[in-house]
CSV table of C-alpha atoms and ligand atoms in Angstrom, one decimal:
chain,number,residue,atom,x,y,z
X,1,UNK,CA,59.4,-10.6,-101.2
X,2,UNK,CA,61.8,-11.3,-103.9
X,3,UNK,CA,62.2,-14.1,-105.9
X,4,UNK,CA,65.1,-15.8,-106.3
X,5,UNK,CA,66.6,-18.1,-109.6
X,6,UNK,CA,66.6,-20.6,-107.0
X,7,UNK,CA,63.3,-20.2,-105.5
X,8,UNK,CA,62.2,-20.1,-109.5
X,9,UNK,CA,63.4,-23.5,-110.0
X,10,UNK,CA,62.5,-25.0,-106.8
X,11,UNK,CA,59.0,-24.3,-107.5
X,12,UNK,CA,59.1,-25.3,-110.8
X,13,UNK,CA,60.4,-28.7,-109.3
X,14,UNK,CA,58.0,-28.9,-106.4
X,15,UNK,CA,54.9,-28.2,-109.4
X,16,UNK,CA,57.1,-30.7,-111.7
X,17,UNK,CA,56.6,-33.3,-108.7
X,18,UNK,CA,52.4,-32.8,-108.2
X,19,UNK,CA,51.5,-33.6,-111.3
X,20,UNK,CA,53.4,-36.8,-111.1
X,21,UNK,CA,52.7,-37.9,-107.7
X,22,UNK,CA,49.7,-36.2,-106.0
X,23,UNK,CA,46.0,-37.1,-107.7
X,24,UNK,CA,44.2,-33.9,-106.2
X,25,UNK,CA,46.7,-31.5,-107.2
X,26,UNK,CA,46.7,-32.6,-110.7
X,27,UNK,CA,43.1,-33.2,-111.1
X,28,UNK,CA,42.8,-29.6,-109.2
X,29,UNK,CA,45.5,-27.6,-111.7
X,30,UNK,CA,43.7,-29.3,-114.9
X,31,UNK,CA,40.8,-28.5,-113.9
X,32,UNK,CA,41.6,-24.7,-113.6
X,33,UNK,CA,42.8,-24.8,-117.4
X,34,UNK,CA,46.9,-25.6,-116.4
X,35,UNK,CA,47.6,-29.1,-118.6
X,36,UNK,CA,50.7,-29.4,-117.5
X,37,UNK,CA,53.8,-27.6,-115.2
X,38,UNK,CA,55.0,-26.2,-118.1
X,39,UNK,CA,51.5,-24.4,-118.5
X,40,UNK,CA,51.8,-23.4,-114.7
X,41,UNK,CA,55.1,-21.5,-115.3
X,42,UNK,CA,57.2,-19.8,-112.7
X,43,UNK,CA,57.1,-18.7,-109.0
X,44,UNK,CA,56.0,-14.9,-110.3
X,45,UNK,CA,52.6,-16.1,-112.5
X,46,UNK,CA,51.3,-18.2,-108.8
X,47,UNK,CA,48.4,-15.8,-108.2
X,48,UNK,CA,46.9,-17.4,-111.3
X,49,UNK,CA,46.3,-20.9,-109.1
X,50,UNK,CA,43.9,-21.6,-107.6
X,51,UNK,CA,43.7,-21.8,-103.5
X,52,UNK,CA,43.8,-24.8,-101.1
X,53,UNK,CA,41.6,-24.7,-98.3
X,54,UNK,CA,41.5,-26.3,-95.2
X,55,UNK,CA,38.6,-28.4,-96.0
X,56,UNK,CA,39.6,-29.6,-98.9
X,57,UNK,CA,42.6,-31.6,-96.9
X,58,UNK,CA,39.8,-33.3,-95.0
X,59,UNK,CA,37.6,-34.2,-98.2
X,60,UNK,CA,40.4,-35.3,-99.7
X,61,UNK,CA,42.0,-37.8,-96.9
X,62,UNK,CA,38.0,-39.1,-96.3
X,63,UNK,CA,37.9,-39.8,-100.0
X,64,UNK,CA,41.5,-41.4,-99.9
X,65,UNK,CA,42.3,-42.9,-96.5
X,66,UNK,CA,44.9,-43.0,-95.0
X,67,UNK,CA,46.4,-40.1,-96.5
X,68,UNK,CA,44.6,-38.6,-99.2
X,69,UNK,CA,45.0,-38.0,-102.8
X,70,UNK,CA,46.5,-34.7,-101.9
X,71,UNK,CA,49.9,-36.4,-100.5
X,72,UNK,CA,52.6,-37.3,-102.8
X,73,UNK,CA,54.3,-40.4,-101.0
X,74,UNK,CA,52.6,-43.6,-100.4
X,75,UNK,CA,52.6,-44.5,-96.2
X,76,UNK,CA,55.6,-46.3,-96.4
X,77,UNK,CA,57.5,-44.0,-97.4
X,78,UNK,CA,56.6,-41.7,-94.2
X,79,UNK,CA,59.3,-41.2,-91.7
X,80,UNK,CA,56.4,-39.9,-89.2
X,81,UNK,CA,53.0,-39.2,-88.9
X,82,UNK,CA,51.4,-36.4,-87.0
X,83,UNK,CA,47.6,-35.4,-87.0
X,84,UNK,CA,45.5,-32.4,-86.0
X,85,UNK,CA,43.6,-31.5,-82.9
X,86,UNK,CA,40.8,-32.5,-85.4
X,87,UNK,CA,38.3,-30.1,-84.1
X,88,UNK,CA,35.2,-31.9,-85.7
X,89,UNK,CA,36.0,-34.6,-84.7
X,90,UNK,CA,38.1,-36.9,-87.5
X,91,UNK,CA,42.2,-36.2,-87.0
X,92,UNK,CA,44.0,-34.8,-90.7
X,93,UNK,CA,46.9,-36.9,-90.8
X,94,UNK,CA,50.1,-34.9,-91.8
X,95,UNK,CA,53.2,-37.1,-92.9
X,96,UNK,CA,56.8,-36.1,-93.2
X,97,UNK,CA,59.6,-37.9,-94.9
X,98,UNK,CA,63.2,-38.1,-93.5
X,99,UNK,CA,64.1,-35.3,-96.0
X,100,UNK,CA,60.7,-33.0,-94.6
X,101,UNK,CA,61.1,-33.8,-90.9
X,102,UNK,CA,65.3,-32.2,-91.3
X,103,UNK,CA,64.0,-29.5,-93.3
X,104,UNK,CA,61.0,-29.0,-90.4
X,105,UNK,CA,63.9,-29.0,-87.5
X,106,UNK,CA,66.3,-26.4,-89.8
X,107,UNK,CA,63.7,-23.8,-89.9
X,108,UNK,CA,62.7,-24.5,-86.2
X,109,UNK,CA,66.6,-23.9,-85.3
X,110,UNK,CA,66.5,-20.3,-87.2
X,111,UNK,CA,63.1,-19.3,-85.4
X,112,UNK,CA,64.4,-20.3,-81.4
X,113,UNK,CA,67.8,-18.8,-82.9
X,114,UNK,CA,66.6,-15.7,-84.1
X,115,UNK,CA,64.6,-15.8,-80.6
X,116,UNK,CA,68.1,-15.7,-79.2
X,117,UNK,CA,68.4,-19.0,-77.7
X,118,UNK,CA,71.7,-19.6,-77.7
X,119,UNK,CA,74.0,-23.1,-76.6
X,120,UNK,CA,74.4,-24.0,-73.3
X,121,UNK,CA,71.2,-21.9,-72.6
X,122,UNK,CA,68.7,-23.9,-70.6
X,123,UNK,CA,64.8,-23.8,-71.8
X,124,UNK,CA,61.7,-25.7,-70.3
X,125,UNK,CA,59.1,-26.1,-72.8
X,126,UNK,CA,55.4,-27.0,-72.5
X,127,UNK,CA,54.6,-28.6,-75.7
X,128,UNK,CA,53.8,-32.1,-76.0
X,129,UNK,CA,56.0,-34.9,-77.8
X,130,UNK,CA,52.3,-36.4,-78.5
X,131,UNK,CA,50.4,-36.6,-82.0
X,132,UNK,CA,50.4,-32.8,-83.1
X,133,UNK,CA,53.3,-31.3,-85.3
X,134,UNK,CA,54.4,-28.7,-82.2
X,135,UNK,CA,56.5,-31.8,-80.9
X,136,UNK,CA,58.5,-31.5,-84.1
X,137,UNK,CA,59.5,-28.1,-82.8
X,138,UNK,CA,61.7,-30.2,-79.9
X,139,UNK,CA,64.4,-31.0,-81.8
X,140,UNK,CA,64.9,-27.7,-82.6
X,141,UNK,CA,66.4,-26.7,-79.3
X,142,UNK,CA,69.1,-29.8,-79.4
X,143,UNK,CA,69.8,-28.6,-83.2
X,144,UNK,CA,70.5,-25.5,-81.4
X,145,UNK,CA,72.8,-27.0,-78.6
X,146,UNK,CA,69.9,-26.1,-75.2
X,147,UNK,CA,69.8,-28.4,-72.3
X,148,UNK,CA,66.4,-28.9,-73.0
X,149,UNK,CA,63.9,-29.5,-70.5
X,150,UNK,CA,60.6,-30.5,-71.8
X,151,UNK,CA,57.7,-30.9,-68.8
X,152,UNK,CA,54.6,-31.2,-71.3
X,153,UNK,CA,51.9,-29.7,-71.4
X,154,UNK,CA,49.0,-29.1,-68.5
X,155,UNK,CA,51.5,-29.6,-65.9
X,156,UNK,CA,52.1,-26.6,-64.1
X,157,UNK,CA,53.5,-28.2,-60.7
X,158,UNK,CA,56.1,-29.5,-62.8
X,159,UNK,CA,57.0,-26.7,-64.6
X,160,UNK,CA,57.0,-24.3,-61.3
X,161,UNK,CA,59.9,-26.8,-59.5
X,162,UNK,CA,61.7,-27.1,-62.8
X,163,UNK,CA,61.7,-23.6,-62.9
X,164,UNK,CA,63.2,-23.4,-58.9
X,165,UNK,CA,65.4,-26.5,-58.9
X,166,UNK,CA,67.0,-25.9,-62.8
X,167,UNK,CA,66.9,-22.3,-63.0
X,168,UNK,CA,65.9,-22.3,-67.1
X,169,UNK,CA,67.3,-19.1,-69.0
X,170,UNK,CA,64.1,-19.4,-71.1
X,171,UNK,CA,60.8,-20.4,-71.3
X,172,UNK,CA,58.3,-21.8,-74.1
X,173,UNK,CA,54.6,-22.0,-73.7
X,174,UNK,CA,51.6,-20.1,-75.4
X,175,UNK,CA,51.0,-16.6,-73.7
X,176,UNK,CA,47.8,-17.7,-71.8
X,177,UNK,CA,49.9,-20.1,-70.3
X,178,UNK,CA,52.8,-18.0,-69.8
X,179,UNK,CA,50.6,-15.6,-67.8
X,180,UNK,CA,48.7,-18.2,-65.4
X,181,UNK,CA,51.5,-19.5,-64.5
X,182,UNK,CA,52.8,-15.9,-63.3
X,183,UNK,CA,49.5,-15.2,-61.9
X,184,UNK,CA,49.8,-18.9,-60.0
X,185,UNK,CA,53.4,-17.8,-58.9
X,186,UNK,CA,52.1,-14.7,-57.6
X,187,UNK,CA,49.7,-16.2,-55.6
X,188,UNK,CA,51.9,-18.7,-54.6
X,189,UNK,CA,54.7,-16.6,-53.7
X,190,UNK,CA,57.5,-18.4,-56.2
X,191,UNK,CA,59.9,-16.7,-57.8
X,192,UNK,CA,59.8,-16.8,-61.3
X,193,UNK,CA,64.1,-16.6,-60.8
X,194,UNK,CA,66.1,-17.1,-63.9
X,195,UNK,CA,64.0,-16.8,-66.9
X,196,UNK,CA,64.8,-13.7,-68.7
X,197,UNK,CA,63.6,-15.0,-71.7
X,198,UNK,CA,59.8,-16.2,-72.4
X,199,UNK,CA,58.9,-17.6,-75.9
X,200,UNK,CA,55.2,-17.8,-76.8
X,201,UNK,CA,53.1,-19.0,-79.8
X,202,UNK,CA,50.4,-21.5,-80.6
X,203,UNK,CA,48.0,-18.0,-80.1
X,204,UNK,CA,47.9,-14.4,-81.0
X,205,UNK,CA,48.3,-12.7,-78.0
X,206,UNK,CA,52.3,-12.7,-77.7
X,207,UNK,CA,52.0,-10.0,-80.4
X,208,UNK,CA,49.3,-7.7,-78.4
X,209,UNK,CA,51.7,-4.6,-76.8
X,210,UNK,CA,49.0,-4.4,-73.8
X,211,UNK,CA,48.9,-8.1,-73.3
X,212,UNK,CA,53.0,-8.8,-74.3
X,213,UNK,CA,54.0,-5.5,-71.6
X,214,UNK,CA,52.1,-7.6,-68.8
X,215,UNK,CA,53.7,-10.9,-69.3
X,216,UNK,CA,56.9,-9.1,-69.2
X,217,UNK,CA,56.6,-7.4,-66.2
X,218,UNK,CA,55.3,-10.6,-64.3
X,219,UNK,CA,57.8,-12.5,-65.3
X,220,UNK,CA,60.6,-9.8,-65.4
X,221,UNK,CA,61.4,-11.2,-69.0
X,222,UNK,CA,61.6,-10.3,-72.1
X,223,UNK,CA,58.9,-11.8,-74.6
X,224,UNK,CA,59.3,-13.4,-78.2
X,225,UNK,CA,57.0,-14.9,-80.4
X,226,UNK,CA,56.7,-18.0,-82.9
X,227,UNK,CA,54.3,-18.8,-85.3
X,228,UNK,CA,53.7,-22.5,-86.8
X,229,UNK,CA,51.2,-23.5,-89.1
X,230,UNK,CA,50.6,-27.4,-88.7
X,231,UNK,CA,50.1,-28.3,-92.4
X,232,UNK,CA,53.1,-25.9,-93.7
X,233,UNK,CA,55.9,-26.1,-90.9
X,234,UNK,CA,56.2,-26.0,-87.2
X,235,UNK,CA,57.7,-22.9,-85.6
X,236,UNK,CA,57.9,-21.0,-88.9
X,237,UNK,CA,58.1,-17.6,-88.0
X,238,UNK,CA,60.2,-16.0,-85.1
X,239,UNK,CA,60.6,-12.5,-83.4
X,240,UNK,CA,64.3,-11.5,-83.1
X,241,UNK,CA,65.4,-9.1,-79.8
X,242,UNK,CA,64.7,-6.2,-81.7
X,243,UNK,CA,61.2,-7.7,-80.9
X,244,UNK,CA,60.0,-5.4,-84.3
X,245,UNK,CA,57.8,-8.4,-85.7
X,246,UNK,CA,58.3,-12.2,-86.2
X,247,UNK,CA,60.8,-13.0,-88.7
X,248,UNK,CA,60.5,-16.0,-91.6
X,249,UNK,CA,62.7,-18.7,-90.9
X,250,UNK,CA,61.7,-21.1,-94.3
X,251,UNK,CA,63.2,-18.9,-96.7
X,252,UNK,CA,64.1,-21.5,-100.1
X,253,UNK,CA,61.3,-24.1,-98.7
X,254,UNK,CA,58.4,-22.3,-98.7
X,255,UNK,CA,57.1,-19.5,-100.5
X,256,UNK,CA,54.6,-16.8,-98.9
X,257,UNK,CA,52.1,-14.9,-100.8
X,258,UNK,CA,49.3,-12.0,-98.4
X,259,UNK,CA,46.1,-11.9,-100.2
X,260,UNK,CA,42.3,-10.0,-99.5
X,261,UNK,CA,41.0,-12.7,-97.6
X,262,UNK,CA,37.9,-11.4,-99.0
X,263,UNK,CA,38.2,-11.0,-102.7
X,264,UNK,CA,41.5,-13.7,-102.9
X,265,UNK,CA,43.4,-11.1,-105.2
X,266,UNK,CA,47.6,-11.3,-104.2
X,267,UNK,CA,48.2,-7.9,-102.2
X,268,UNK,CA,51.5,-6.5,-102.4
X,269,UNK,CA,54.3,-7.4,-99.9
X,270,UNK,CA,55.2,-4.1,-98.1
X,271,UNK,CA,56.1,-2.3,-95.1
X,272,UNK,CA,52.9,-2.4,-93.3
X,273,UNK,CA,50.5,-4.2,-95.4
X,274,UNK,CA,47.1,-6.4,-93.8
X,275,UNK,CA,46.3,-9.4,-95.6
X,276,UNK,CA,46.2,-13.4,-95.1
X,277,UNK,CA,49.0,-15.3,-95.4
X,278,UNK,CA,49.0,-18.1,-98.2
X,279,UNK,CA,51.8,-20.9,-98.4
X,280,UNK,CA,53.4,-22.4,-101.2
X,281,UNK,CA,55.9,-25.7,-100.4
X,282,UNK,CA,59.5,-25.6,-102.1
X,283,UNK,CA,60.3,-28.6,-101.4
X,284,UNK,CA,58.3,-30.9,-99.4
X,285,UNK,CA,58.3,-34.1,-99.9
X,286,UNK,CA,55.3,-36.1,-98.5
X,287,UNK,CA,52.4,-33.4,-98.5
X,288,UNK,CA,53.5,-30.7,-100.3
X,289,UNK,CA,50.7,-27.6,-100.7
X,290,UNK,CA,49.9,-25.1,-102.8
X,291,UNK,CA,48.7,-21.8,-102.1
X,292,UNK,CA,47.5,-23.1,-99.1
X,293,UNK,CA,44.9,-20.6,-96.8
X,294,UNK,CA,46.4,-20.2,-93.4
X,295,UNK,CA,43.2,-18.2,-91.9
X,296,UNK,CA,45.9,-15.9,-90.0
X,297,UNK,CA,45.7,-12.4,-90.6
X,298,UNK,CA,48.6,-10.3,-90.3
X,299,UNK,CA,50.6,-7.2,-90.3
X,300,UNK,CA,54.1,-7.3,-92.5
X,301,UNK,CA,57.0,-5.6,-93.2
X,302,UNK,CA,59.7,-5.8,-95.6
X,303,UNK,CA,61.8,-3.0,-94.8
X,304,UNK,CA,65.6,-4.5,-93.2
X,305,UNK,CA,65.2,-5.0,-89.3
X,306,UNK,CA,67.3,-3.4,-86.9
X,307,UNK,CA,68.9,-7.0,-85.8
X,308,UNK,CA,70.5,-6.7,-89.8
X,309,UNK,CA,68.1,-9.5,-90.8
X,310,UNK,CA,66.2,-9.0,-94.1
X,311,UNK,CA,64.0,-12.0,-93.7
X,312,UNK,CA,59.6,-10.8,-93.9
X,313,UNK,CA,58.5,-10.0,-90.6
X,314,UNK,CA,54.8,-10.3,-89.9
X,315,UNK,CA,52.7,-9.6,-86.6
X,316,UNK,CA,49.5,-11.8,-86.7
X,317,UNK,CA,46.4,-9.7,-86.0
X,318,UNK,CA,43.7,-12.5,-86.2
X,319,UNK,CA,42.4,-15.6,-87.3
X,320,UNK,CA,39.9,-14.6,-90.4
X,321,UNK,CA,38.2,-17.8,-88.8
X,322,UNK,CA,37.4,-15.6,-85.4
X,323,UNK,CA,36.6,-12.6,-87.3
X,324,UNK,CA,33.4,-10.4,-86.9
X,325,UNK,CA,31.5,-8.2,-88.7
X,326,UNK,CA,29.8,-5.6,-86.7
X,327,UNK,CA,27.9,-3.2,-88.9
X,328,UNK,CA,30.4,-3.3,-91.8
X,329,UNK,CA,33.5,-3.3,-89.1
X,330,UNK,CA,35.8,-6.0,-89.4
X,331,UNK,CA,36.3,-7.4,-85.9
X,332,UNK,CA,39.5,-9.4,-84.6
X,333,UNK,CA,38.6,-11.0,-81.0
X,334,UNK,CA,42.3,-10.6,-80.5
X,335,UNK,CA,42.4,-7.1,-81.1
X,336,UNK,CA,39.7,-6.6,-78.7
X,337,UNK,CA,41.7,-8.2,-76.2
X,338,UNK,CA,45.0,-6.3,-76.8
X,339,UNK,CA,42.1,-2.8,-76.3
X,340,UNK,CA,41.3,-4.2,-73.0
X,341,UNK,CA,44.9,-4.7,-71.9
X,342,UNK,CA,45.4,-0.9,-71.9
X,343,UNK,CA,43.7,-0.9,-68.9
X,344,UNK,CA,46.0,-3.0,-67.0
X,345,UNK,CA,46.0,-3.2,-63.8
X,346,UNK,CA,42.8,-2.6,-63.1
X,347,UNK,CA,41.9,-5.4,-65.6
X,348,UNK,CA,43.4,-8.6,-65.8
X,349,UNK,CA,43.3,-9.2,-69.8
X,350,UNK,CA,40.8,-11.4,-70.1
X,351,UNK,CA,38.0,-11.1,-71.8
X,352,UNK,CA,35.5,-13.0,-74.2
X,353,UNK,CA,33.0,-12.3,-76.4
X,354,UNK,CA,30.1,-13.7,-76.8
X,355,UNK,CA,28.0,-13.0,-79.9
X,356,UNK,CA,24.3,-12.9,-79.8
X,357,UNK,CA,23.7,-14.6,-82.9
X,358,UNK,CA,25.6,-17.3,-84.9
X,359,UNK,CA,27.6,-16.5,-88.0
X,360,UNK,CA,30.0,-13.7,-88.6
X,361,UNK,CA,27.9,-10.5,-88.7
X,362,UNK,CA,26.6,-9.3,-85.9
X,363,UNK,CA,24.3,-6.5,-84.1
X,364,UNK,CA,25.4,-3.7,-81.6
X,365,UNK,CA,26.5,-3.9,-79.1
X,366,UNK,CA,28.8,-7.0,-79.2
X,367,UNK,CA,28.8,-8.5,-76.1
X,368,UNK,CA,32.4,-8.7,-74.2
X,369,UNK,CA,33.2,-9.9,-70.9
X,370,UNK,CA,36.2,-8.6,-69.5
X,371,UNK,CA,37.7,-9.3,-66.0
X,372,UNK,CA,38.2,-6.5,-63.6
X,373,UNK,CA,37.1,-3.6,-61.6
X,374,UNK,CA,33.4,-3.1,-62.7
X,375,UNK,CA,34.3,0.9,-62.7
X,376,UNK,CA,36.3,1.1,-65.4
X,377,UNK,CA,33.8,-0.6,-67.9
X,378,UNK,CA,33.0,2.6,-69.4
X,379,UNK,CA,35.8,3.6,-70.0
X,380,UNK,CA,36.9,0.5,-72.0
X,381,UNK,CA,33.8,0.6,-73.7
X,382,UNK,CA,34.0,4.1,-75.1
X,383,UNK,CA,38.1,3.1,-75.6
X,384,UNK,CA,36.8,-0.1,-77.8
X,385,UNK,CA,34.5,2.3,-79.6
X,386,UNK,CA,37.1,4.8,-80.5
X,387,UNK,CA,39.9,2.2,-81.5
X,388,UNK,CA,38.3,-0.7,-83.2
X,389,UNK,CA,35.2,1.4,-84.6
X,390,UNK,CA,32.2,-1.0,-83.2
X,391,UNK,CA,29.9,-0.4,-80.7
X,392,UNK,CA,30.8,-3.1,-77.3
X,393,UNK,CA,28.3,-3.7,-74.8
X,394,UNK,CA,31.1,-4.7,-71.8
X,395,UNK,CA,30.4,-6.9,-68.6
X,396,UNK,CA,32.9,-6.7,-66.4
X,397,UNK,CA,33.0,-9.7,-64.5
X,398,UNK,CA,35.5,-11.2,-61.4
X,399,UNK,CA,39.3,-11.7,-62.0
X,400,UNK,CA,39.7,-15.4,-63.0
X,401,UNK,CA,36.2,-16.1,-63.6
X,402,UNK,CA,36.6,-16.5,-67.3
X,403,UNK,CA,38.5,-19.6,-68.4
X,404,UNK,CA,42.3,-20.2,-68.9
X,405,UNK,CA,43.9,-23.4,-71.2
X,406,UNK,CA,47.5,-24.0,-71.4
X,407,UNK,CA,47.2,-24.9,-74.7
X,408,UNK,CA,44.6,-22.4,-76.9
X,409,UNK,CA,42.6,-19.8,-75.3
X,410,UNK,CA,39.0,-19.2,-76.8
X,411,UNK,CA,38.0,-15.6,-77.0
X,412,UNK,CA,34.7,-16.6,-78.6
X,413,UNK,CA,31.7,-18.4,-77.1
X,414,UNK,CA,28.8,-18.7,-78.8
X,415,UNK,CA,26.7,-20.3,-76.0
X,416,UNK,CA,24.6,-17.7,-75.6
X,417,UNK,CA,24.1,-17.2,-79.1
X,418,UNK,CA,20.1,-17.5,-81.0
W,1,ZN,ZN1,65.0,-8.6,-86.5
């Protein structure tokens, strides 16, 4: 990605900014030998900082209640406050100023935009106005001009009449979601009518072909994914109808880096290069980051798309969070599932793997559980084997035994792990 002058200065400004107002960061940049923004420099020497990790938000807000030494705005100078799902257990408070939460709908309009949603367009979304930052992602469809329909999430009556009575143009709801309700629709015998457009995210799987190919032809709509990362931005990333990758929609506010998720060392930004993605704030106000470790793992590309946009377009591949190692083999659950979804429709898609020991590395044959016709286990076996390079052992189990969320689906259960 190129810098700009103006990207330059921003950052510069942002640095400028942590070493007056947030504790951790200064503390952090002097103790990794950087005195002083001057000493940090420009946008271009970044890969000399260090990282900041997830964990080190939670440390940081536990040492500092409310909101941590790592914010750079005292609580009363927070226009709104949203928190984490807060998976073990304690919420991580994210505040945005005024000045954040316009920035956070602008680059929420260019994602639904570059989605295609248009004014006038009618969209029923499934996210919830509640504590997590995907609510901020609402506002982007008035910035746009929609008639919005928001029905929440876990509501799927709801969302089935709204879908008969108000005829939506689009749809927005992660992909597991998107495909029970087709498969309940199915069963039911409703038509899915007027939605010709299905926007998914909060998950991978919008960006698996296999997966992606099977929502479309259930819906009879054409799929396009987003891709938020709570502590950076909500809706971040979109996929434009050339439907070649998601496209960045914070270009000037935040600044992307892929790295070896491994080693840490910056990889270079080019057509078709795997790495993690690490974010840099421009110019957020209340918790601005540095180099922060999103976990994701993704494809990107640099190259002009053929919609005429040159924004970076990335395909997530994984969560490094999720990730396996099987003998030496890197192992993406996600990937696994998109394998799987060749074999459509004598599978439904879902699988889920259950590791016989804790911790990342692991022992052939890896466990997977995929539902579907128990004859064509074999086959996905030996198709797992040639593709992803590991050795599965597959259980093929009944259609809808495994379990759906309309939120985030789990491909990984360790309950059966030693
Ligand atoms: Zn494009």
């Amino acid at each position: 990605m190129s810098v700009t002058a103006q990207t330059d200065a921003l950052y510069r400004r942002q640095i400028a900014a942590l070493y007056e107002r947030s504790a951790f960061y200064r503390h952090k940049l002097r103790a990794a030998g950087f005195a002083g923004a001057p000493a940090v420099g420009g946008v271009a020497e970044i890969a000399r900082l260090p990282f900041t990790e997830k964990d080190e938000l939670r440390a940081s807000q536990a040492a500092q209640p409310p909101l941590g030494a790592h914010a750079a705005i005292d609580i009363s100078q927070a226009a709104r406050i949203y928190s984490t799902s807060g998976t073990s257990g304690t919420p991580l408070y994210i505040p945005l100023t005024r000045a954040d939460i316009e920035q956070w709908r602008e680059i929420g309009r260019r994602t639904y935009s570059c989605n295609g949603l248009k004014a006038l367009e009618r969209v029923v979304t499934t996210y919830g106005a509640g504590p997590f930052v995907a609510g901020a992602s609402l506002a982007a469809f008035e910035a746009i001009g929609c008639v919005h329909i928001p029905v929440g999430v876990g509501n799927t009556e709801r969302l089935l009449t709204a879908i008969q009575k108000l005829a939506p143009e689009a749809l927005a709801c992660t992909p597991s979601y998107a495909l029970h309700i087709a498969e309940l629709a199915a069963s039911k015998a409703v038509s899915l009518g007027a939605v010709k457009r299905i926007i998914v995210g909060g998950e991978p799987g919008g960006g698996e072909e296999g997966f992606r190919r099977k929502l479309e032809s259930a819906w009879g709509a054409k799929v396009y994914e987003i891709m938020g990362i709570g502590d950076i931005a909500a809706s971040l990333w979109g996929e434009c109808p050339e439907q070649a990758g998601m496209h960045f929609s914070a270009e000037g506010w935040i600044h992307v880096e892929l790295i070896d998720p491994d080693s840490g060392e910056a990889l270079e930004m080019r057509d078709g290069a795997t790495g993690e993605l690490v974010y840099t704030h421009l110019a957020r106000e209340a918790a601005p980051l540095l180099r922060f470790r999103s976990r994701d793992h993704a494809r990107v590309w640099t190259s002009a798309c053929d919609c005429g946009r040159t924004a970076l377009r990335v395909r997530c591949i994984g969560r490094t969070d999720d990730m396996l190692i099987v003998r030496g083999v890197n192992v993406f659950p996600s990937a696994v599932r998109e394998v799987v979804a060749r074999f459509q429709p004598r599978v439904t898609g879902a699988i889920l793997i259950r590791p016989r020991r804790r911790g990342v590395k692991q022992d052939p044959p890896l466990p997977v559980l995929v539902e579907g016709d128990a004859a064509v286990g074999e086959a996905i076996a030996k198709e797992i084997r040639a593709a992803l390079l590991f050795t599965p052992e597959v259980r093929m189990v009944a259609p809808q035994s495994l379990p759906r969320s309309d939120y985030k689906v789990k491909l990984l259960d360790y309950s059966e792990a030693a």
